[in-house]
Amino acid sequence: MLNLDFISIGEVLIQLNNISPGPLRYARYFEVHVAGAEFNVLTALSKLGFQVGLITRLGNDEFGEMVLRALRAENIDTTYVKIMDEAPTGIYFIQRHYPVPGKSTVFYYRHGSAASYMNEEDVQEDYVKKARRVFLTGITPALSESCYRAVKKLRDLAHDLGKEVIFDTNIRLKLWKTAENARAKLLPLLQDSKIVFTNKEDLNILFPQTTLEEAVSKLFQMGSDMVVVKLGEEGGSVYTKYGEAYYEKAYRTPIIEDVIGAGDAFDAVFIASLLKGFSLREALKLANLAGMMVVTVRGDIEAQPDWKALEVLKKFYEEKMDILR
Ligand code: KDG
């Protein structure tokens, strides 16, 4: 019988990443990658030895075929991947280092994509029963009303079946259109998530006019045990409902190719580290290392570390030991 450590629901997209830095109006060559927040997290977890599965839909097209191959290559269960004729696989473009050096901007061409047609039918109780934990993000419920209902069903089933829900708020205002819309839809979904990953911007949207500490304690009141606040190039903080709070600063890298996807590797490595029994501080450190790795390349999954790479990195950055020599 199939047993999965994590399942998720989300859109896997074709990422067209401009090879040159600068505005896309001058782009000539794009590099093709497969990406999408939930897919990225599952891929990172798979590299760390976990069994994972994704609920999604793909178009019956060449890009759908490419995504399917990526899912198989990364050892992600495809039992609930549906191929549909009526809509295409979604794509998006990445503009790098413009207007802000070191930052990237995404441009979506995903409206009406196959994944945006997911609905409650895509979420089957038997799949949730096979999973230990459910990983959700704020992206999928923003794709369409039916996707929102699908995520809600997965969340509700997970809670009813006693499975842990881990939620990354991942608010994409380009998809939600307004902060009010994001807040109204996400707050009920977030209720009782065991771990919430978020950032300062998302907390401002979810709990306007509150301090970070107040926003975090509101998440505890909503049933969370742990809140992880990702601070990008500043690192990350973790807060627990028992009053523990730790901050770890980010690691510096001489290469920043594309920062998109770093947060997903951060989530996966943090979760995996806790499951391995590491301390909260250690989990934060390893998650920061993973995020740092991902920014060194274009593409979201290619540089995600396995345990071996994390060990090498840790030795190099913390113990100043070049073990490659
Ligand atoms: O976290 C990285 C994702 O944002 C990126 O891969 C694209 O899934 C994506 C999205 O919806 O923004």
PDB file of C-alpha atoms in Angstrom, residues 61-290:
ATOM      1  CA  ASP A  61       0.370  19.371 -24.266  1.00  0.00           C
ATOM      2  CA  GLU A  62       4.154  19.255 -24.536  1.00  0.00           C
ATOM      3  CA  PHE A  63       4.628  21.333 -21.387  1.00  0.00           C
ATOM      4  CA  GLY A  64       2.287  19.013 -19.499  1.00  0.00           C
ATOM      5  CA  GLU A  65       4.488  16.151 -20.655  1.00  0.00           C
ATOM      6  CA  MET A  66       7.550  18.038 -19.436  1.00  0.00           C
ATOM      7  CA  VAL A  67       6.010  18.565 -15.986  1.00  0.00           C
ATOM      8  CA  LEU A  68       4.985  14.920 -15.773  1.00  0.00           C
ATOM      9  CA  ARG A  69       8.542  13.870 -16.515  1.00  0.00           C
ATOM     10  CA  ALA A  70       9.814  16.241 -13.820  1.00  0.00           C
ATOM     11  CA  LEU A  71       7.351  14.833 -11.283  1.00  0.00           C
ATOM     12  CA  ARG A  72       8.500  11.305 -12.066  1.00  0.00           C
ATOM     13  CA  ALA A  73      12.173  12.263 -12.053  1.00  0.00           C
ATOM     14  CA  GLU A  74      11.830  13.829  -8.617  1.00  0.00           C
ATOM     15  CA  ASN A  75       9.991  10.791  -7.282  1.00  0.00           C
ATOM     16  CA  ILE A  76       6.674  12.576  -6.674  1.00  0.00           C
ATOM     17  CA  ASP A  77       3.610  10.350  -6.689  1.00  0.00           C
ATOM     18  CA  THR A  78       1.325  11.192  -9.630  1.00  0.00           C
ATOM     19  CA  THR A  79      -1.737   9.106  -8.715  1.00  0.00           C
ATOM     20  CA  TYR A  80      -3.863  12.269  -8.614  1.00  0.00           C
ATOM     21  CA  VAL A  81      -2.322  14.165 -11.510  1.00  0.00           C
ATOM     22  CA  LYS A  82      -5.047  14.700 -14.070  1.00  0.00           C
ATOM     23  CA  ILE A  83      -4.326  15.481 -17.709  1.00  0.00           C
ATOM     24  CA  MET A  84      -7.013  17.565 -19.401  1.00  0.00           C
ATOM     25  CA  ASP A  85      -7.603  18.428 -23.054  1.00  0.00           C
ATOM     26  CA  GLU A  86      -9.572  21.624 -22.523  1.00  0.00           C
ATOM     27  CA  ALA A  87      -6.877  23.840 -20.961  1.00  0.00           C
ATOM     28  CA  PRO A  88      -3.107  24.326 -21.253  1.00  0.00           C
ATOM     29  CA  THR A  89      -0.291  23.847 -18.747  1.00  0.00           C
ATOM     30  CA  GLY A  90       0.438  27.191 -17.078  1.00  0.00           C
ATOM     31  CA  ILE A  91       3.589  29.163 -17.747  1.00  0.00           C
ATOM     32  CA  TYR A  92       5.348  32.138 -16.196  1.00  0.00           C
ATOM     33  CA  PHE A  93       8.351  34.307 -16.911  1.00  0.00           C
ATOM     34  CA  ILE A  94      11.050  35.590 -14.586  1.00  0.00           C
ATOM     35  CA  GLN A  95      12.764  38.953 -14.879  1.00  0.00           C
ATOM     36  CA  ARG A  96      15.947  39.177 -12.843  1.00  0.00           C
ATOM     37  CA  HIS A  97      17.907  42.020 -11.260  1.00  0.00           C
ATOM     38  CA  TYR A  98      15.569  44.696 -12.561  1.00  0.00           C
ATOM     39  CA  PRO A  99      14.517  47.162 -11.329  1.00  0.00           C
ATOM     40  CA  VAL A 100      16.071  46.024  -8.032  1.00  0.00           C
ATOM     41  CA  PRO A 101      19.467  44.300  -8.348  1.00  0.00           C
ATOM     42  CA  GLY A 102      19.383  40.914  -6.646  1.00  0.00           C
ATOM     43  CA  LYS A 103      15.586  40.659  -6.858  1.00  0.00           C
ATOM     44  CA  SER A 104      13.363  38.860  -9.359  1.00  0.00           C
ATOM     45  CA  THR A 105       9.853  39.574 -10.652  1.00  0.00           C
ATOM     46  CA  VAL A 106       7.373  36.976 -11.905  1.00  0.00           C
ATOM     47  CA  PHE A 107       4.936  37.458 -14.793  1.00  0.00           C
ATOM     48  CA  TYR A 108       2.185  34.851 -14.889  1.00  0.00           C
ATOM     49  CA  TYR A 109       0.477  33.462 -17.986  1.00  0.00           C
ATOM     50  CA  ARG A 110      -1.610  30.954 -16.084  1.00  0.00           C
ATOM     51  CA  HIS A 111      -5.140  32.314 -16.077  1.00  0.00           C
ATOM     52  CA  GLY A 112      -7.434  29.523 -17.327  1.00  0.00           C
ATOM     53  CA  SER A 113      -4.655  26.940 -17.036  1.00  0.00           C
ATOM     54  CA  ALA A 114      -5.471  23.262 -16.484  1.00  0.00           C
ATOM     55  CA  ALA A 115      -4.570  23.524 -12.781  1.00  0.00           C
ATOM     56  CA  SER A 116      -6.955  26.438 -12.296  1.00  0.00           C
ATOM     57  CA  TYR A 117      -9.814  24.007 -13.079  1.00  0.00           C
ATOM     58  CA  MET A 118      -9.081  21.800 -10.066  1.00  0.00           C
ATOM     59  CA  ASN A 119     -12.092  21.334  -7.827  1.00  0.00           C
ATOM     60  CA  GLU A 120     -13.309  19.165  -4.917  1.00  0.00           C
ATOM     61  CA  GLU A 121     -13.354  16.117  -7.189  1.00  0.00           C
ATOM     62  CA  ASP A 122      -9.556  16.255  -7.453  1.00  0.00           C
ATOM     63  CA  VAL A 123      -9.271  15.719  -3.689  1.00  0.00           C
ATOM     64  CA  GLN A 124     -10.086  12.153  -2.660  1.00  0.00           C
ATOM     65  CA  GLU A 125     -10.333  10.974   0.918  1.00  0.00           C
ATOM     66  CA  ASP A 126      -8.365   7.775   0.255  1.00  0.00           C
ATOM     67  CA  TYR A 127      -5.330   9.847  -0.789  1.00  0.00           C
ATOM     68  CA  VAL A 128      -5.456  11.945   2.376  1.00  0.00           C
ATOM     69  CA  LYS A 129      -5.720   8.748   4.423  1.00  0.00           C
ATOM     70  CA  LYS A 130      -2.463   7.511   2.856  1.00  0.00           C
ATOM     71  CA  ALA A 131      -0.609  10.673   3.846  1.00  0.00           C
ATOM     72  CA  ARG A 132       0.955  11.585   7.164  1.00  0.00           C
ATOM     73  CA  ARG A 133       0.939  15.340   6.610  1.00  0.00           C
ATOM     74  CA  VAL A 134      -0.574  17.860   4.242  1.00  0.00           C
ATOM     75  CA  PHE A 135       1.403  20.822   2.952  1.00  0.00           C
ATOM     76  CA  LEU A 136      -0.648  23.780   1.676  1.00  0.00           C
ATOM     77  CA  THR A 137       0.124  27.255   0.421  1.00  0.00           C
ATOM     78  CA  GLY A 138      -1.820  30.448  -0.155  1.00  0.00           C
ATOM     79  CA  ILE A 139      -1.150  30.185  -3.894  1.00  0.00           C
ATOM     80  CA  THR A 140      -3.527  27.389  -4.920  1.00  0.00           C
ATOM     81  CA  PRO A 141      -6.647  28.897  -3.288  1.00  0.00           C
ATOM     82  CA  ALA A 142      -5.938  32.114  -5.223  1.00  0.00           C
ATOM     83  CA  LEU A 143      -6.049  30.378  -8.625  1.00  0.00           C
ATOM     84  CA  SER A 144      -9.844  30.124  -8.903  1.00  0.00           C
ATOM     85  CA  GLU A 145     -12.981  29.652  -6.819  1.00  0.00           C
ATOM     86  CA  SER A 146     -12.947  25.909  -7.568  1.00  0.00           C
ATOM     87  CA  CYS A 147      -9.274  25.659  -6.529  1.00  0.00           C
ATOM     88  CA  TYR A 148     -10.179  27.420  -3.299  1.00  0.00           C
ATOM     89  CA  ARG A 149     -12.872  24.790  -2.663  1.00  0.00           C
ATOM     90  CA  ALA A 150     -10.403  21.997  -3.463  1.00  0.00           C
ATOM     91  CA  VAL A 151      -7.866  23.341  -0.969  1.00  0.00           C
ATOM     92  CA  LYS A 152     -10.581  23.787   1.635  1.00  0.00           C
ATOM     93  CA  LYS A 153     -11.680  20.181   1.141  1.00  0.00           C
ATOM     94  CA  LEU A 154      -8.104  18.926   1.508  1.00  0.00           C
ATOM     95  CA  ARG A 155      -7.591  21.028   4.604  1.00  0.00           C
ATOM     96  CA  ASP A 156     -10.884  19.912   6.168  1.00  0.00           C
ATOM     97  CA  LEU A 157     -10.251  16.244   5.381  1.00  0.00           C
ATOM     98  CA  ALA A 158      -6.757  16.471   6.831  1.00  0.00           C
ATOM     99  CA  HIS A 159      -8.110  17.918  10.068  1.00  0.00           C
ATOM    100  CA  ASP A 160     -10.951  15.369  10.256  1.00  0.00           C
ATOM    101  CA  LEU A 161      -8.514  12.509   9.706  1.00  0.00           C
ATOM    102  CA  GLY A 162      -6.060  13.855  12.275  1.00  0.00           C
ATOM    103  CA  LYS A 163      -3.294  14.684   9.783  1.00  0.00           C
ATOM    104  CA  GLU A 164      -0.927  17.557  10.418  1.00  0.00           C
ATOM    105  CA  VAL A 165      -1.410  20.573   8.189  1.00  0.00           C
ATOM    106  CA  ILE A 166       1.593  22.742   7.404  1.00  0.00           C
ATOM    107  CA  PHE A 167       0.750  26.016   5.664  1.00  0.00           C
ATOM    108  CA  ASP A 168       2.887  28.570   3.865  1.00  0.00           C
ATOM    109  CA  THR A 169       0.901  31.790   3.501  1.00  0.00           C
ATOM    110  CA  ASN A 170       2.729  32.627   0.219  1.00  0.00           C
ATOM    111  CA  ILE A 171       0.432  35.533  -0.653  1.00  0.00           C
ATOM    112  CA  ARG A 172       0.672  36.447  -4.343  1.00  0.00           C
ATOM    113  CA  LEU A 173      -1.248  39.707  -4.754  1.00  0.00           C
ATOM    114  CA  LYS A 174      -1.018  39.360  -8.540  1.00  0.00           C
ATOM    115  CA  LEU A 175      -3.356  36.376  -8.127  1.00  0.00           C
ATOM    116  CA  TRP A 176      -5.569  37.594  -5.280  1.00  0.00           C
ATOM    117  CA  LYS A 177      -5.960  41.099  -6.780  1.00  0.00           C
ATOM    118  CA  THR A 178      -6.677  42.657  -3.374  1.00  0.00           C
ATOM    119  CA  ALA A 179      -5.296  42.239   0.120  1.00  0.00           C
ATOM    120  CA  GLU A 180      -8.881  42.057   1.465  1.00  0.00           C
ATOM    121  CA  ASN A 181      -9.641  39.103  -0.778  1.00  0.00           C
ATOM    122  CA  ALA A 182      -6.470  37.293   0.307  1.00  0.00           C
ATOM    123  CA  ARG A 183      -7.220  37.931   3.974  1.00  0.00           C
ATOM    124  CA  ALA A 184     -10.874  36.860   3.816  1.00  0.00           C
ATOM    125  CA  LYS A 185     -10.062  33.589   2.051  1.00  0.00           C
ATOM    126  CA  LEU A 186      -6.840  32.645   3.810  1.00  0.00           C
ATOM    127  CA  LEU A 187      -7.661  33.235   7.466  1.00  0.00           C
ATOM    128  CA  PRO A 188     -10.224  30.394   7.683  1.00  0.00           C
ATOM    129  CA  LEU A 189      -7.889  28.031   5.795  1.00  0.00           C
ATOM    130  CA  LEU A 190      -5.031  28.786   8.175  1.00  0.00           C
ATOM    131  CA  GLN A 191      -7.070  27.817  11.229  1.00  0.00           C
ATOM    132  CA  ASP A 192      -5.381  24.972  13.180  1.00  0.00           C
ATOM    133  CA  SER A 193      -2.324  24.635  10.919  1.00  0.00           C
ATOM    134  CA  LYS A 194       0.386  23.025  13.015  1.00  0.00           C
ATOM    135  CA  ILE A 195       3.204  25.025  11.451  1.00  0.00           C
ATOM    136  CA  VAL A 196       2.697  28.300   9.575  1.00  0.00           C
ATOM    137  CA  PHE A 197       5.467  29.637   7.329  1.00  0.00           C
ATOM    138  CA  THR A 198       5.060  33.291   6.513  1.00  0.00           C
ATOM    139  CA  ASN A 199       6.860  36.605   6.113  1.00  0.00           C
ATOM    140  CA  LYS A 200       6.415  40.179   7.320  1.00  0.00           C
ATOM    141  CA  GLU A 201       4.524  41.295   4.200  1.00  0.00           C
ATOM    142  CA  ASP A 202       2.035  38.433   4.419  1.00  0.00           C
ATOM    143  CA  LEU A 203       1.492  39.039   8.149  1.00  0.00           C
ATOM    144  CA  ASN A 204       0.705  42.689   7.362  1.00  0.00           C
ATOM    145  CA  ILE A 205      -1.913  41.552   4.871  1.00  0.00           C
ATOM    146  CA  LEU A 206      -3.416  38.936   7.178  1.00  0.00           C
ATOM    147  CA  PHE A 207      -3.370  41.042  10.332  1.00  0.00           C
ATOM    148  CA  PRO A 208      -3.196  44.700   9.355  1.00  0.00           C
ATOM    149  CA  GLN A 209      -2.106  47.272  11.905  1.00  0.00           C
ATOM    150  CA  THR A 210      -0.540  44.753  14.250  1.00  0.00           C
ATOM    151  CA  THR A 211       3.058  44.284  15.266  1.00  0.00           C
ATOM    152  CA  LEU A 212       4.840  41.130  14.158  1.00  0.00           C
ATOM    153  CA  GLU A 213       4.576  39.686  17.679  1.00  0.00           C
ATOM    154  CA  GLU A 214       0.828  40.405  17.814  1.00  0.00           C
ATOM    155  CA  ALA A 215       0.309  38.788  14.409  1.00  0.00           C
ATOM    156  CA  VAL A 216       2.248  35.708  15.507  1.00  0.00           C
ATOM    157  CA  SER A 217       0.201  35.397  18.680  1.00  0.00           C
ATOM    158  CA  LYS A 218      -2.986  35.655  16.631  1.00  0.00           C
ATOM    159  CA  LEU A 219      -1.812  32.606  14.688  1.00  0.00           C
ATOM    160  CA  PHE A 220      -1.297  30.796  18.006  1.00  0.00           C
ATOM    161  CA  GLN A 221      -4.842  31.770  19.020  1.00  0.00           C
ATOM    162  CA  MET A 222      -5.961  30.228  15.714  1.00  0.00           C
ATOM    163  CA  GLY A 223      -4.481  26.891  16.782  1.00  0.00           C
ATOM    164  CA  SER A 224      -0.921  26.879  15.423  1.00  0.00           C
ATOM    165  CA  ASP A 225       1.951  25.384  17.421  1.00  0.00           C
ATOM    166  CA  MET A 226       4.733  27.089  15.525  1.00  0.00           C
ATOM    167  CA  VAL A 227       5.156  30.130  13.289  1.00  0.00           C
ATOM    168  CA  VAL A 228       8.208  30.557  11.090  1.00  0.00           C
ATOM    169  CA  VAL A 229       8.812  34.055   9.754  1.00  0.00           C
ATOM    170  CA  LYS A 230      11.055  34.048   6.690  1.00  0.00           C
ATOM    171  CA  LEU A 231      13.114  37.202   6.405  1.00  0.00           C
ATOM    172  CA  GLY A 232      14.787  36.605   3.042  1.00  0.00           C
ATOM    173  CA  GLU A 233      18.339  37.900   3.001  1.00  0.00           C
ATOM    174  CA  GLU A 234      18.046  38.591   6.747  1.00  0.00           C
ATOM    175  CA  GLY A 235      17.408  34.921   7.610  1.00  0.00           C
ATOM    176  CA  GLY A 236      14.466  33.612   9.594  1.00  0.00           C
ATOM    177  CA  SER A 237      12.780  33.424  13.002  1.00  0.00           C
ATOM    178  CA  VAL A 238      10.745  30.747  14.678  1.00  0.00           C
ATOM    179  CA  TYR A 239       8.180  31.216  17.445  1.00  0.00           C
ATOM    180  CA  THR A 240       6.399  28.454  19.341  1.00  0.00           C
ATOM    181  CA  LYS A 241       3.174  28.565  21.306  1.00  0.00           C
ATOM    182  CA  TYR A 242       5.241  27.692  24.387  1.00  0.00           C
ATOM    183  CA  GLY A 243       7.000  31.033  24.153  1.00  0.00           C
ATOM    184  CA  GLU A 244      10.249  29.948  22.515  1.00  0.00           C
ATOM    185  CA  ALA A 245      11.640  32.361  19.926  1.00  0.00           C
ATOM    186  CA  TYR A 246      14.847  32.067  17.910  1.00  0.00           C
ATOM    187  CA  TYR A 247      16.381  34.062  15.110  1.00  0.00           C
ATOM    188  CA  GLU A 248      19.121  32.893  12.768  1.00  0.00           C
ATOM    189  CA  LYS A 249      20.733  35.143  10.233  1.00  0.00           C
ATOM    190  CA  ALA A 250      21.080  34.202   6.583  1.00  0.00           C
ATOM    191  CA  TYR A 251      24.314  33.020   4.994  1.00  0.00           C
ATOM    192  CA  ARG A 252      25.955  35.207   2.383  1.00  0.00           C
ATOM    193  CA  THR A 253      26.691  33.934  -1.094  1.00  0.00           C
ATOM    194  CA  PRO A 254      28.807  35.644  -3.740  1.00  0.00           C
ATOM    195  CA  ILE A 255      26.342  34.531  -6.445  1.00  0.00           C
ATOM    196  CA  ILE A 256      22.725  35.651  -6.678  1.00  0.00           C
ATOM    197  CA  GLU A 257      21.175  34.399  -9.903  1.00  0.00           C
ATOM    198  CA  ASP A 258      17.494  34.229  -9.014  1.00  0.00           C
ATOM    199  CA  VAL A 259      15.898  34.395  -5.577  1.00  0.00           C
ATOM    200  CA  ILE A 260      12.608  32.778  -6.616  1.00  0.00           C
ATOM    201  CA  GLY A 261      12.083  29.398  -4.962  1.00  0.00           C
ATOM    202  CA  ALA A 262      14.439  29.990  -2.017  1.00  0.00           C
ATOM    203  CA  GLY A 263      11.539  30.099   0.450  1.00  0.00           C
ATOM    204  CA  ASP A 264      10.294  26.706  -0.682  1.00  0.00           C
ATOM    205  CA  ALA A 265      13.633  25.002  -0.041  1.00  0.00           C
ATOM    206  CA  PHE A 266      13.706  26.814   3.313  1.00  0.00           C
ATOM    207  CA  ASP A 267      10.300  25.325   4.257  1.00  0.00           C
ATOM    208  CA  ALA A 268      11.236  21.802   3.219  1.00  0.00           C
ATOM    209  CA  VAL A 269      14.582  21.742   4.990  1.00  0.00           C
ATOM    210  CA  PHE A 270      13.107  23.270   8.140  1.00  0.00           C
ATOM    211  CA  ILE A 271      10.347  20.646   8.277  1.00  0.00           C
ATOM    212  CA  ALA A 272      12.734  17.790   7.425  1.00  0.00           C
ATOM    213  CA  SER A 273      15.196  18.927  10.098  1.00  0.00           C
ATOM    214  CA  LEU A 274      12.518  18.940  12.798  1.00  0.00           C
ATOM    215  CA  LEU A 275      11.403  15.471  11.731  1.00  0.00           C
ATOM    216  CA  LYS A 276      15.023  14.338  12.021  1.00  0.00           C
ATOM    217  CA  GLY A 277      15.014  15.560  15.601  1.00  0.00           C
ATOM    218  CA  PHE A 278      17.195  18.628  15.155  1.00  0.00           C
ATOM    219  CA  SER A 279      16.676  21.655  17.398  1.00  0.00           C
ATOM    220  CA  LEU A 280      14.711  24.679  16.235  1.00  0.00           C
ATOM    221  CA  ARG A 281      17.923  26.677  15.927  1.00  0.00           C
ATOM    222  CA  GLU A 282      19.591  23.970  13.866  1.00  0.00           C
ATOM    223  CA  ALA A 283      16.512  23.648  11.662  1.00  0.00           C
ATOM    224  CA  LEU A 284      16.593  27.404  11.021  1.00  0.00           C
ATOM    225  CA  LYS A 285      20.294  27.314  10.171  1.00  0.00           C
ATOM    226  CA  LEU A 286      19.886  24.449   7.711  1.00  0.00           C
ATOM    227  CA  ALA A 287      16.817  26.097   6.184  1.00  0.00           C
ATOM    228  CA  ASN A 288      18.817  29.299   5.678  1.00  0.00           C
ATOM    229  CA  LEU A 289      21.570  27.291   3.984  1.00  0.00           C
ATOM    230  CA  ALA A 290      19.032  25.668   1.669  1.00  0.00           C
TER     231      ALA A 290
END
